[in-house]
Amino acid sequence: MEFTFKTEVNATKEKIWPYYSDPTRRYVWELDLENLIFNGEAKTGTTGIMKLKDMPEMQFEMIKVVDFESYWDKTDIPGMGSLLFGHDIIEEDGKTFIVHTVKLQKEIEEDKDLEFLRGVFADVPDAVMKIKDEVQK
């Protein structure tokens, strides 16, 4: 089960990429972010810790990092499954797009999972628009 938000931006991949790969720039668009630590460089296999407002610290693993193209991480939630957060920069027909995806992975999906995922995804469009505003300055 997943939700995706995609918007066109007037910026290069190189200008967008630091908003994913540099932890200090994440505070620009993740408004409820209180703390973010990468245990190494932004690359596949690196782990980290994230603290969001009114939430416990969460460990995550970068499961797919392709410089200037894709940053995906995974957080395991006991009793719920795994949350995957995808951040892709794609080019189509000469245009650049930012695509954010939130995906819930678990063996058996339940009706309550839809509401949970909606809640997790709720601030994604605003976050993407913050990045867009920053890179188009």
CSV table of C-alpha atoms in Angstrom, one decimal:
chain,number,residue,atom,x,y,z
A,1,MET,CA,0.0,0.0,0.0
A,2,GLU,CA,1.5,3.4,-1.0
A,3,PHE,CA,0.8,7.0,-1.6
A,4,THR,CA,2.8,9.2,-4.1
A,5,PHE,CA,3.0,12.9,-4.7
A,6,LYS,CA,4.8,14.3,-7.9
A,7,THR,CA,5.4,17.8,-9.0
A,8,GLU,CA,7.4,19.5,-11.7
A,9,VAL,CA,10.3,21.8,-10.6
A,10,ASN,CA,12.3,24.3,-12.5
A,11,ALA,CA,15.7,23.2,-11.1
A,12,THR,CA,18.4,20.8,-11.9
A,13,LYS,CA,18.9,17.4,-10.1
A,14,GLU,CA,22.2,18.8,-8.8
A,15,LYS,CA,20.4,21.7,-7.1
A,16,ILE,CA,17.7,19.4,-5.6
A,17,TRP,CA,19.9,16.5,-4.4
A,18,PRO,CA,21.4,18.2,-1.3
A,19,TYR,CA,17.9,18.5,0.3
A,20,TYR,CA,18.1,14.7,0.6
A,21,SER,CA,21.8,13.9,1.0
A,22,ASP,CA,22.6,16.7,3.5
A,23,PRO,CA,21.0,16.1,6.9
A,24,THR,CA,21.1,19.8,7.7
A,25,ARG,CA,18.9,20.7,4.7
A,26,ARG,CA,16.2,18.2,5.7
A,27,TYR,CA,15.0,20.7,8.4
A,28,VAL,CA,14.0,23.0,5.5
A,29,TRP,CA,11.2,20.7,4.3
A,30,GLU,CA,10.6,18.2,7.2
A,31,LEU,CA,8.9,20.7,9.5
A,32,ASP,CA,8.3,18.3,12.3
A,33,LEU,CA,11.9,17.1,12.3
A,34,GLU,CA,13.7,17.6,15.7
A,35,ASN,CA,16.9,15.6,15.1
A,36,LEU,CA,18.4,13.6,12.2
A,37,ILE,CA,21.7,11.7,12.3
A,38,PHE,CA,23.2,9.8,9.4
A,39,ASN,CA,25.7,7.2,10.6
A,40,GLY,CA,27.9,7.8,7.6
A,41,GLU,CA,27.4,9.2,4.1
A,42,ALA,CA,24.1,9.2,2.2
A,43,LYS,CA,24.5,5.8,0.5
A,44,THR,CA,22.8,2.5,0.3
A,45,GLY,CA,23.2,0.6,3.6
A,46,THR,CA,23.8,3.6,5.8
A,47,THR,CA,21.7,3.7,8.9
A,48,GLY,CA,20.5,6.7,11.0
A,49,ILE,CA,18.2,8.0,13.7
A,50,MET,CA,15.4,10.4,13.2
A,51,LYS,CA,13.3,12.2,15.8
A,52,LEU,CA,10.0,13.8,14.8
A,53,LYS,CA,7.9,16.1,17.1
A,54,ASP,CA,5.7,14.2,19.5
A,55,MET,CA,7.2,10.8,18.3
A,56,PRO,CA,9.9,8.5,19.7
A,57,GLU,CA,13.3,8.3,18.0
A,58,MET,CA,13.2,6.0,15.0
A,59,GLN,CA,16.0,4.1,13.4
A,60,PHE,CA,16.1,3.9,9.6
A,61,GLU,CA,18.2,2.4,6.9
A,62,MET,CA,18.9,3.9,3.5
A,63,ILE,CA,17.8,1.1,1.2
A,64,LYS,CA,18.4,2.8,-2.2
A,65,VAL,CA,20.6,5.8,-2.8
A,66,VAL,CA,21.6,6.9,-6.3
A,67,ASP,CA,23.2,10.3,-6.3
A,68,PHE,CA,21.1,13.0,-7.9
A,69,GLU,CA,18.3,10.5,-8.5
A,70,SER,CA,16.9,8.6,-5.6
A,71,TYR,CA,17.0,8.4,-1.8
A,72,TRP,CA,14.8,5.7,-0.2
A,73,ASP,CA,14.9,4.7,3.5
A,74,LYS,CA,13.1,2.2,5.6
A,75,THR,CA,11.8,2.3,9.2
A,76,ASP,CA,10.6,-0.9,10.9
A,77,ILE,CA,7.6,-0.3,13.2
A,78,PRO,CA,6.9,-3.1,15.6
A,79,GLY,CA,3.5,-4.7,15.2
A,80,MET,CA,2.8,-2.5,12.1
A,81,GLY,CA,5.4,-3.5,9.4
A,82,SER,CA,7.9,-1.4,7.5
A,83,LEU,CA,7.5,2.2,6.3
A,84,LEU,CA,9.4,3.1,3.2
A,85,PHE,CA,10.0,6.7,2.3
A,86,GLY,CA,11.0,7.3,-1.3
A,87,HIS,CA,12.4,10.6,-2.7
A,88,ASP,CA,13.0,10.5,-6.4
A,89,ILE,CA,14.2,13.2,-8.9
A,90,ILE,CA,13.2,12.2,-12.4
A,91,GLU,CA,13.4,13.7,-15.8
A,92,GLU,CA,10.6,13.2,-18.3
A,93,ASP,CA,10.3,15.0,-21.7
A,94,GLY,CA,12.9,17.5,-20.7
A,95,LYS,CA,11.2,18.4,-17.5
A,96,THR,CA,12.4,17.7,-13.9
A,97,PHE,CA,10.0,16.2,-11.3
A,98,ILE,CA,10.2,15.6,-7.5
A,99,VAL,CA,8.4,12.4,-6.5
A,100,HIS,CA,7.8,11.4,-2.9
A,101,THR,CA,6.4,8.1,-2.0
A,102,VAL,CA,5.3,6.6,1.4
A,103,LYS,CA,4.8,2.8,1.3
A,104,LEU,CA,3.7,0.5,4.0
A,105,GLN,CA,5.0,-3.1,3.7
A,106,LYS,CA,3.5,-5.9,5.8
A,107,GLU,CA,2.3,-9.4,5.2
A,108,ILE,CA,-1.4,-8.8,5.6
A,109,GLU,CA,-2.9,-5.4,5.0
A,110,GLU,CA,-5.8,-4.3,7.2
A,111,ASP,CA,-8.4,-1.6,6.8
A,112,LYS,CA,-6.8,0.4,9.6
A,113,ASP,CA,-3.6,0.6,7.6
A,114,LEU,CA,-5.1,3.0,5.1
A,115,GLU,CA,-5.8,5.5,7.9
A,116,PHE,CA,-2.4,5.1,9.3
A,117,LEU,CA,-0.7,5.6,5.9
A,118,ARG,CA,-2.9,8.6,5.2
A,119,GLY,CA,-1.7,10.2,8.5
A,120,VAL,CA,2.0,9.5,7.7
A,121,PHE,CA,1.5,10.9,4.1
A,122,ALA,CA,-0.5,14.0,5.1
A,123,ASP,CA,2.4,16.4,5.2
A,124,VAL,CA,4.2,15.0,2.1
A,125,PRO,CA,2.7,17.4,-0.5
A,126,ASP,CA,3.6,20.5,1.7
A,127,ALA,CA,7.2,19.1,2.2
A,128,VAL,CA,7.7,18.6,-1.6
A,129,MET,CA,6.4,22.2,-2.2
A,130,LYS,CA,8.9,23.5,0.4
A,131,ILE,CA,11.7,21.9,-1.6
A,132,LYS,CA,10.3,23.2,-4.8
A,133,ASP,CA,10.2,26.8,-3.4
A,134,GLU,CA,13.8,26.5,-2.1
A,135,VAL,CA,15.3,25.2,-5.4
A,136,GLN,CA,13.5,27.6,-7.6
A,137,LYS,CA,14.7,30.7,-5.7
